[in-house]
Tab-separated table of C-alpha atoms and ligand atoms in Angstrom:
chain	number	residue	atom	x	y	z
A	1	MET	CA	98.911	153.450	120.740
A	2	THR	CA	101.054	156.353	120.986
A	3	ALA	CA	103.983	156.628	123.491
A	4	GLU	CA	103.175	158.787	126.975
A	5	THR	CA	106.064	158.433	128.835
A	6	GLU	CA	109.770	156.911	127.914
A	7	SER	CA	109.272	153.638	129.279
A	8	GLU	CA	106.064	153.191	127.064
A	9	ALA	CA	108.216	153.968	123.618
A	10	ARG	CA	110.553	151.772	124.674
A	11	LEU	CA	107.785	148.935	125.063
A	12	ILE	CA	106.290	149.710	122.015
A	13	SER	CA	109.782	149.450	120.288
A	14	VAL	CA	110.438	146.170	121.783
A	15	LEU	CA	106.962	144.957	120.438
A	16	ASP	CA	107.580	146.044	116.989
A	17	THR	CA	110.896	144.533	116.752
A	18	ALA	CA	110.038	141.175	117.776
A	19	VAL	CA	109.837	138.267	115.211
A	20	ASP	CA	106.545	136.532	116.461
A	21	GLY	CA	103.208	138.240	117.010
A	22	ILE	CA	102.375	139.749	120.168
A	23	LEU	CA	98.838	140.446	121.280
A	24	VAL	CA	97.221	141.731	124.221
A	25	ILE	CA	93.333	141.111	124.989
A	26	ASP	CA	91.342	141.866	127.709
A	27	ASP	CA	88.986	139.454	129.882
A	28	ARG	CA	86.441	140.186	127.174
A	29	ALA	CA	88.800	138.940	124.174
A	30	ASN	CA	89.043	142.502	122.940
A	31	ILE	CA	92.555	142.986	121.325
A	32	LEU	CA	94.439	145.681	123.349
A	33	VAL	CA	97.767	145.435	121.991
A	34	TYR	CA	98.579	144.281	118.537
A	35	ASN	CA	102.467	144.600	116.994
A	36	SER	CA	103.798	144.917	113.410
A	37	ALA	CA	104.820	140.938	113.572
A	38	CYS	CA	100.638	140.519	113.704
A	39	GLU	CA	100.026	143.250	111.077
A	40	ARG	CA	102.592	141.099	108.642
A	41	LEU	CA	100.850	137.696	109.891
A	42	PHE	CA	97.130	138.474	109.809
A	43	GLY	CA	97.072	141.852	107.109
A	44	PHE	CA	94.995	143.377	109.577
A	45	THR	CA	96.088	146.867	110.091
A	46	PRO	CA	96.275	147.984	114.353
A	47	GLU	CA	93.642	150.500	113.265
A	48	GLU	CA	91.387	147.188	112.228
A	49	ALA	CA	91.865	145.306	114.824
A	50	ILE	CA	92.743	147.284	118.330
A	51	GLY	CA	89.225	146.653	120.025
A	52	GLN	CA	88.228	143.806	117.790
A	53	ASN	CA	87.131	140.653	119.289
A	54	VAL	CA	90.613	138.056	118.597
A	55	GLY	CA	88.228	135.931	117.050
A	56	MET	CA	88.682	137.648	113.756
A	57	ILE	CA	91.964	136.045	113.479
A	58	MET	CA	90.612	132.616	113.856
A	59	PRO	CA	89.107	130.174	112.143
A	60	SER	CA	85.579	130.730	112.694
A	61	ALA	CA	85.180	127.325	114.544
A	62	TYR	CA	87.784	128.232	117.302
A	63	ALA	CA	86.410	132.032	117.554
A	64	ARG	CA	83.247	130.328	118.885
A	65	SER	CA	85.203	128.065	121.462
A	66	HIS	CA	87.741	130.932	122.000
A	67	ASP	CA	84.532	133.149	123.611
A	68	ARG	CA	83.310	130.037	125.732
A	69	TYR	CA	87.253	129.014	127.091
A	70	VAL	CA	87.413	132.742	127.908
A	71	GLU	CA	84.183	132.355	129.811
A	72	THR	CA	85.060	128.912	131.522
A	73	TYR	CA	88.345	130.341	132.670
A	74	LYS	CA	86.964	133.476	134.183
A	75	ALA	CA	84.190	131.394	136.158
A	76	THR	CA	86.372	128.074	137.153
A	77	GLY	CA	90.227	128.819	136.815
A	78	GLU	CA	90.492	125.736	134.124
A	79	ARG	CA	93.181	126.538	132.461
A	80	LYS	CA	92.926	125.364	128.376
A	81	ILE	CA	95.925	127.068	126.906
A	82	ILE	CA	97.055	129.579	129.614
A	83	GLY	CA	100.900	128.836	130.507
A	84	ILE	CA	101.129	125.645	128.297
A	85	GLY	CA	101.456	126.927	124.624
A	86	ARG	CA	100.211	124.936	121.744
A	87	GLU	CA	99.637	124.459	117.659
A	88	VAL	CA	96.656	125.909	116.716
A	89	HIS	CA	95.228	127.579	113.919
A	90	ALA	CA	95.126	131.190	112.773
A	91	ARG	CA	93.236	133.169	110.108
A	92	HIS	CA	94.565	135.605	107.842
A	93	LYS	CA	92.233	138.520	106.490
A	94	ASP	CA	91.920	137.166	103.237
A	95	GLY	CA	90.805	134.152	105.271
A	96	THR	CA	94.154	131.718	104.438
A	97	GLU	CA	94.144	129.471	107.572
A	98	PHE	CA	97.519	128.354	108.770
A	99	PRO	CA	99.340	126.644	111.971
A	100	VAL	CA	100.758	128.397	114.319
A	101	GLU	CA	102.645	128.354	117.899
A	102	LEU	CA	100.639	129.591	120.547
A	103	SER	CA	101.605	130.712	123.867
A	104	VAL	CA	99.591	132.667	126.389
A	105	GLY	CA	100.338	134.472	129.699
A	106	GLU	CA	98.142	135.958	131.952
A	107	ALA	CA	98.479	139.674	133.475
A	108	ARG	CA	96.644	141.115	136.554
A	109	THR	CA	96.151	145.277	135.779
A	110	PRO	CA	94.564	147.614	137.572
A	111	GLN	CA	92.142	147.634	134.382
A	112	GLY	CA	91.164	144.177	135.044
A	113	ARG	CA	92.830	140.625	133.892
A	114	GLN	CA	94.722	140.665	130.353
A	115	PHE	CA	95.942	137.525	128.398
A	116	ILE	CA	99.149	137.921	126.338
A	117	GLY	CA	99.402	136.054	123.322
A	118	ILE	CA	102.669	135.323	121.435
A	119	ILE	CA	102.111	133.785	117.962
A	120	ARG	CA	104.774	131.928	116.230
A	121	ASP	CA	104.111	131.387	112.371
A	122	LEU	CA	104.635	127.138	111.557
A	123	ARG	CA	104.865	127.506	107.819
A	124	PRO	CA	108.115	127.541	107.387
A	125	ARG	CA	108.840	124.950	110.000
A	126	LYS	CA	106.449	122.501	108.299
A	127	GLU	CA	107.641	122.884	105.063
A	128	GLN	CA	110.891	122.551	106.000
A	129	GLU	CA	109.805	119.238	107.716
A	130	GLU	CA	107.395	118.305	104.720
A	131	ARG	CA	110.656	118.584	102.096
A	132	VAL	CA	112.766	116.523	104.313
A	133	ARG	CA	110.135	113.556	105.034
A	134	GLN	CA	110.013	114.059	100.665
A	135	LEU	CA	113.761	113.433	100.426
A	136	GLN	CA	113.513	110.685	102.588
A	137	ALA	CA	110.824	109.129	100.871
A	138	ASP	CA	112.740	109.574	97.543
A	139	LEU	CA	115.775	108.042	99.209
A	140	VAL	CA	113.855	104.941	100.508
A	141	HIS	CA	112.376	104.305	97.390
A	142	MET	CA	115.937	105.137	95.629
A	143	ALA	CA	117.576	102.413	97.449
A	144	ARG	CA	114.476	99.714	96.417
A	145	VAL	CA	114.939	100.693	92.774
A	146	SER	CA	118.766	100.229	93.322
A	147	ALA	CA	117.942	96.734	95.068
A	148	ILE	CA	116.374	95.200	91.942
A	149	ASP	CA	119.041	96.985	89.992
A	150	GLU	CA	121.273	94.721	91.383
A	151	MET	CA	119.186	91.378	91.816
A	152	GLY	CA	118.915	92.372	87.815
A	153	ALA	CA	120.819	89.502	86.231
A	154	ALA	CA	119.069	86.877	88.219
A	155	LEU	CA	115.615	88.449	88.072
A	156	ALA	CA	116.070	88.205	84.363
A	157	HIS	CA	117.382	84.570	84.535
A	158	GLU	CA	114.194	83.653	86.873
A	159	LEU	CA	112.033	85.315	84.072
A	160	ASN	CA	113.514	83.476	81.400
A	161	GLN	CA	112.942	80.092	83.040
A	162	PRO	CA	109.029	80.592	82.495
A	163	LEU	CA	108.985	81.826	79.587
A	164	THR	CA	111.642	79.458	77.579
A	165	ALA	CA	108.914	76.807	78.814
A	166	VAL	CA	105.961	78.679	77.221
A	167	MET	CA	107.832	78.426	74.253
A	168	LEU	CA	108.451	75.047	74.509
A	169	TYR	CA	104.746	73.969	75.725
A	170	LEU	CA	103.471	76.095	72.517
A	171	GLN	CA	106.085	74.214	70.205
A	172	ALA	CA	104.758	71.007	71.509
A	173	GLY	CA	101.309	71.948	70.784
A	174	GLU	CA	102.072	73.136	67.400
A	175	ARG	CA	103.592	69.711	66.532
A	176	THR	CA	100.735	67.990	67.787
A	177	LEU	CA	98.226	70.095	65.732
A	178	ARG	CA	100.307	69.264	62.467
A	179	LYS	CA	100.087	65.466	63.064
A	180	GLY	CA	96.307	65.979	62.942
A	181	ARG	CA	93.240	65.930	65.628
A	182	ASP	CA	91.725	63.166	67.555
A	183	ALA	CA	90.468	62.668	71.216
A	184	ARG	CA	93.940	62.084	72.417
A	185	SER	CA	95.745	65.100	70.745
A	186	ASP	CA	92.736	67.470	72.051
A	187	GLU	CA	93.536	65.976	75.455
A	188	MET	CA	97.149	66.341	74.807
A	189	LEU	CA	96.589	69.971	73.481
A	190	SER	CA	94.440	71.020	76.324
A	191	GLN	CA	96.836	69.308	78.755
A	192	VAL	CA	99.761	71.614	76.914
A	193	MET	CA	98.073	74.950	77.141
A	194	ASN	CA	97.171	74.810	80.749
A	195	LYS	CA	100.817	74.297	81.364
A	196	ALA	CA	101.594	77.309	79.279
A	197	VAL	CA	99.254	79.383	81.019
A	198	HIS	CA	100.449	78.320	84.641
A	199	GLU	CA	103.969	79.492	83.346
A	200	ALA	CA	102.703	82.682	81.625
A	201	GLU	CA	101.428	83.495	84.919
A	202	ARG	CA	104.524	82.837	86.927
A	203	ALA	CA	106.035	85.125	84.632
A	204	GLY	CA	103.689	87.580	85.312
A	205	SER	CA	103.762	87.484	88.909
A	206	ILE	CA	107.245	87.894	89.313
A	207	ILE	CA	106.848	90.798	87.125
A	208	SER	CA	103.972	92.197	89.318
A	209	ARG	CA	105.682	91.619	92.337
A	210	MET	CA	109.052	93.472	91.236
A	211	ARG	CA	106.856	96.277	89.923
A	212	GLN	CA	104.850	96.473	93.448
A	213	PHE	CA	108.208	96.694	95.174
A	214	VAL	CA	109.852	99.445	93.185
A	215	GLU	CA	106.717	101.462	92.486
A	216	LYS	CA	106.642	105.175	93.847
A	217	ARG	CA	103.148	105.651	96.081
A	218	GLU	CA	102.790	107.975	99.091
A	219	PRO	CA	103.713	105.557	102.180
A	220	ASN	CA	100.319	104.533	103.497
A	221	ARG	CA	100.815	102.539	106.920
A	222	ARG	CA	97.952	100.216	107.461
A	223	ARG	CA	97.128	97.084	109.731
A	224	VAL	CA	99.011	93.942	107.848
A	225	ASP	CA	99.745	90.471	108.613
A	226	LEU	CA	103.486	90.401	109.157
A	227	ASN	CA	104.241	87.023	108.509
A	228	ALA	CA	102.475	87.408	104.817
A	229	ILE	CA	104.718	90.557	103.950
A	230	VAL	CA	108.084	88.685	105.533
A	231	ASP	CA	106.642	85.669	103.500
A	232	GLU	CA	106.357	87.802	100.340
A	233	ALA	CA	109.546	89.925	100.460
A	234	VAL	CA	111.615	85.978	101.290
A	235	ASP	CA	110.044	85.230	97.606
A	236	LEU	CA	111.265	88.272	96.325
A	237	THR	CA	114.755	87.901	97.469
A	238	LEU	CA	115.078	84.338	96.545
A	239	LEU	CA	113.968	85.566	92.914
A	240	GLY	CA	116.915	87.540	92.618
A	241	ILE	CA	119.322	84.622	94.662
A	242	ARG	CA	121.357	82.022	92.635
A	243	ASP	CA	123.710	80.573	95.399
A	244	LYS	CA	122.464	77.426	97.076
A	245	VAL	CA	121.530	78.886	100.288
A	246	SER	CA	119.259	77.163	102.636
A	247	VAL	CA	116.595	79.660	103.474
A	248	LEU	CA	114.874	78.458	106.981
A	249	ARG	CA	111.743	80.419	107.696
A	250	ARG	CA	110.065	79.794	111.054
A	251	PHE	CA	106.807	82.147	111.564
A	252	LYS	CA	105.021	82.103	114.676
A	253	SER	CA	101.459	81.835	114.171
A	254	ASP	CA	98.933	83.942	115.228
A	255	LEU	CA	100.988	87.149	115.597
A	256	PRO	CA	99.052	90.037	116.563
A	257	ALA	CA	98.792	91.993	113.509
A	258	ALA	CA	101.275	95.197	112.825
A	259	PHE	CA	100.879	99.045	111.932
A	260	ILE	CA	103.277	99.415	108.956
A	261	GLU	CA	103.822	100.427	105.685
A	262	PRO	CA	104.263	97.296	103.956
A	263	VAL	CA	106.649	97.757	101.121
A	264	GLN	CA	109.013	99.739	103.528
A	265	ILE	CA	108.985	96.652	105.912
A	266	GLN	CA	109.599	94.452	102.870
A	267	GLN	CA	112.531	96.418	101.742
A	268	ILE	CA	114.498	95.973	105.507
A	269	VAL	CA	113.752	92.104	104.969
A	270	VAL	CA	115.173	91.913	101.528
A	271	ASN	CA	118.070	93.978	102.660
A	272	LEU	CA	118.772	91.888	105.789
A	273	LEU	CA	118.281	88.969	103.379
A	274	ARG	CA	120.422	89.499	100.597
A	275	ASN	CA	123.172	90.541	102.982
A	276	ALA	CA	122.975	87.593	105.113
A	277	VAL	CA	122.712	85.457	101.518
A	278	GLU	CA	126.184	87.357	100.622
A	279	ALA	CA	127.935	86.726	104.262
A	280	VAL	CA	127.108	82.323	104.135
A	281	ARG	CA	128.469	82.614	100.233
A	282	GLU	CA	131.845	80.749	101.509
A	283	ARG	CA	130.499	78.552	103.707
A	284	PRO	CA	130.233	74.949	102.959
A	285	GLU	CA	126.715	74.935	104.294
A	286	PRO	CA	125.002	78.206	103.951
A	287	VAL	CA	122.386	78.799	105.997
A	288	VAL	CA	120.144	81.904	106.727
A	289	GLU	CA	117.137	81.941	108.932
A	290	ILE	CA	114.439	84.474	109.149
A	291	GLU	CA	112.058	84.236	112.435
A	292	THR	CA	109.192	86.039	113.258
A	293	ARG	CA	108.140	86.441	117.057
A	294	ALA	CA	105.909	88.318	119.600
A	295	VAL	CA	108.021	89.439	122.677
A	296	ASP	CA	106.737	91.767	125.403
A	297	GLY	CA	103.810	93.149	123.014
A	298	MET	CA	106.339	94.144	120.313
A	299	LEU	CA	106.678	92.032	116.966
A	300	GLN	CA	110.039	91.088	115.573
A	301	VAL	CA	111.697	89.726	112.722
A	302	CYS	CA	114.907	87.976	113.311
A	303	VAL	CA	117.307	87.512	110.169
A	304	SER	CA	120.731	85.229	111.238
A	305	ASP	CA	122.903	83.378	109.389
A	306	ASN	CA	125.836	80.998	109.704
A	307	GLY	CA	128.456	83.266	108.033
A	308	PRO	CA	131.780	84.839	109.738
A	309	GLY	CA	129.714	87.467	111.868
A	310	ILE	CA	130.672	91.315	111.724
A	311	PRO	CA	134.066	92.236	112.579
A	312	PRO	CA	134.208	94.759	115.605
A	313	GLN	CA	136.049	97.278	113.685
A	314	ALA	CA	133.171	97.436	111.504
A	315	MET	CA	130.521	97.761	113.932
A	316	PRO	CA	130.800	101.418	115.159
A	317	ASP	CA	129.672	102.541	111.224
A	318	LEU	CA	127.310	99.361	110.546
A	319	PHE	CA	124.535	101.459	110.216
A	320	ARG	CA	126.279	104.760	108.868
A	321	ALA	CA	125.523	105.362	105.346
A	322	PHE	CA	128.185	104.685	102.599
A	323	ALA	CA	129.732	102.238	105.298
A	324	THR	CA	130.459	99.219	103.245
A	325	SER	CA	132.775	95.961	102.686
A	326	LYS	CA	131.761	94.907	99.601
A	327	ARG	CA	133.173	96.215	95.914
A	328	SER	CA	129.772	97.236	94.337
A	329	GLY	CA	127.768	97.674	97.571
A	330	MET	CA	126.687	101.808	98.305
A	331	GLY	CA	126.370	100.868	101.865
A	332	LEU	CA	122.909	102.615	102.481
A	333	GLY	CA	120.982	99.121	102.948
A	334	LEU	CA	121.528	99.071	107.032
A	335	SER	CA	121.394	102.939	107.289
A	336	ILE	CA	118.039	103.371	105.426
A	337	SER	CA	116.896	100.550	106.910
A	338	ARG	CA	116.923	101.624	110.237
A	339	THR	CA	115.650	104.677	109.859
A	340	ILE	CA	112.551	103.203	108.244
A	341	ALA	CA	112.524	101.197	111.566
A	342	GLN	CA	112.580	103.800	113.872
A	343	SER	CA	110.291	106.016	111.651
A	344	HIS	CA	107.739	103.431	112.446
A	345	GLY	CA	108.560	103.679	116.049
A	346	GLY	CA	110.425	100.533	116.187
A	347	GLU	CA	113.844	99.628	115.948
A	348	LEU	CA	117.025	97.452	114.102
A	349	SER	CA	119.693	96.170	116.253
A	350	VAL	CA	122.345	93.435	115.527
A	351	ASP	CA	124.082	91.007	117.212
A	352	PRO	CA	127.680	90.490	115.470
A	353	GLY	CA	128.242	87.191	116.384
A	354	GLY	CA	132.031	86.070	115.038
A	355	ASN	CA	133.847	83.332	116.966
A	356	GLY	CA	131.741	81.275	114.524
A	357	ARG	CA	128.713	82.513	115.008
A	358	GLY	CA	127.214	84.536	112.183
A	359	ALA	CA	125.236	87.817	112.522
A	360	LYS	CA	121.792	88.490	113.951
A	361	PHE	CA	119.719	91.345	112.851
A	362	THR	CA	116.660	92.018	114.283
A	363	LEU	CA	113.731	94.252	113.362
A	364	THR	CA	111.370	95.138	116.200
A	365	LEU	CA	108.193	96.720	115.371
A	366	GLN	CA	105.029	98.078	117.256
A	367	ALA	CA	102.139	95.377	117.217
A	368	VAL	CA	98.525	97.280	116.375
A	369	THR	CA	97.159	98.673	119.450
A	370	SER	CA	93.374	99.047	120.351
A	371	GLU	CA	94.103	102.804	119.778
A	372	ASP	CA	95.317	102.208	116.548
A	373	ALA	CA	92.419	99.755	115.555
B	401	ADP	P1	125.768	97.270	101.608
B	401	ADP	O1	125.152	95.798	101.335
B	401	ADP	O2	125.413	97.949	100.076
B	401	ADP	O3	127.644	96.930	101.806
B	401	ADP	P2	124.535	97.547	103.776
B	401	ADP	O4	124.583	98.826	104.355
B	401	ADP	O5	123.280	96.795	104.129
B	401	ADP	O6	125.502	98.329	102.893
B	401	ADP	O7	125.824	96.741	104.687
B	401	ADP	C1	126.840	97.392	105.050
B	401	ADP	C2	127.494	96.443	105.905
B	401	ADP	O8	127.829	95.574	106.601
B	401	ADP	C3	128.131	95.131	104.262
B	401	ADP	O9	128.990	95.827	103.287
B	401	ADP	C4	128.938	94.239	105.531
B	401	ADP	O10	130.165	94.349	105.448
B	401	ADP	C5	128.364	94.678	106.728
B	401	ADP	N1	127.044	93.176	107.170
B	401	ADP	C6	125.918	93.349	106.895
B	401	ADP	N2	125.153	92.536	107.421
B	401	ADP	C7	125.684	91.129	107.437
B	401	ADP	C8	125.966	90.088	107.810
B	401	ADP	N3	124.788	89.174	107.506
B	401	ADP	N4	127.106	89.160	108.414
B	401	ADP	C9	128.172	89.889	107.808
B	401	ADP	N5	128.360	91.327	107.701
B	401	ADP	C10	127.169	91.888	107.278
């Protein structure tokens, strides 16, 4: 474009100052205006681009539909994008495809209908989002590792039991062998071996449960039975608890399936349960109850206890990171749990109790909809 008038010169400088790509095409989709930002985005010089079909900066599948959109719009007035704006893919001269935000406007000029496209590169935003997602996943994972770390002593004790039992069974077997073999001793040996195998399996299953919990994996949401997931989480937590606490499980049968990342939801349950057990520690008859149910098409997991409840002054910061009343606590559990719940399209709420009532936490999750299925 060469500036013939002052207003044209001004327009060209505006176009070339814009950070976003700005394109104007005619009603046959040929490029009329192509600013400097377009050159940076797409790699074509204005000389290469102007006069060409706009399909040259689109992935080929889009380019084909684009000609059709323009034809349909001209014939019927049906708008696919004009005045709306949306995320689409664009193509660089070197063939790289990348996401852009495209908004399209229309102008009626003496030369006919023209379309103006404003194009924003979405790669920096996507990279930023990916970094935040990765950091969040790392934090969530770190909190799981730290929970297992805190349960360490109790877990070691729990592991020691089956290992001690295996040793005792093996010693008994060895003594039997030394006494000489007959049909009775063979029968006894076989029983002792079976018991030893069973105990070794128990130790193995404790280790594998812990390993699954701390393993670092890409989050993968899937359709699961919530009761089974919660049940496993309760078992894992109980491994790490040596206090005498009655833990009651009230699971609603025939719940609709949940669409979740199982380990992350287990992480919430482990955290709520460990807090509840901690809260009832001083009670003469400590009770923690865990319930699953379906309410208004949503799934709920409630963890309640008969502890002192949450003092009103602790409520405003309860779900904030680093809010803790414990000497060894990091105060991350509830904040991370709520983040996980919300990233699942759910919520974590609390009834603080008090005045003789313990706290009750409710995790709400979406059930699988026919669309997810
Ligand atoms: P942490 O367990 O490391 O302190 P959390 O975020 O899990 O971190 O918990 C924050 C605080 O919330 C706890 O320190 C405790 O004061 C309070 N809290 C959590 N659950 C309960 C409960 N069931 N009863 C009473 N207080 C609770």
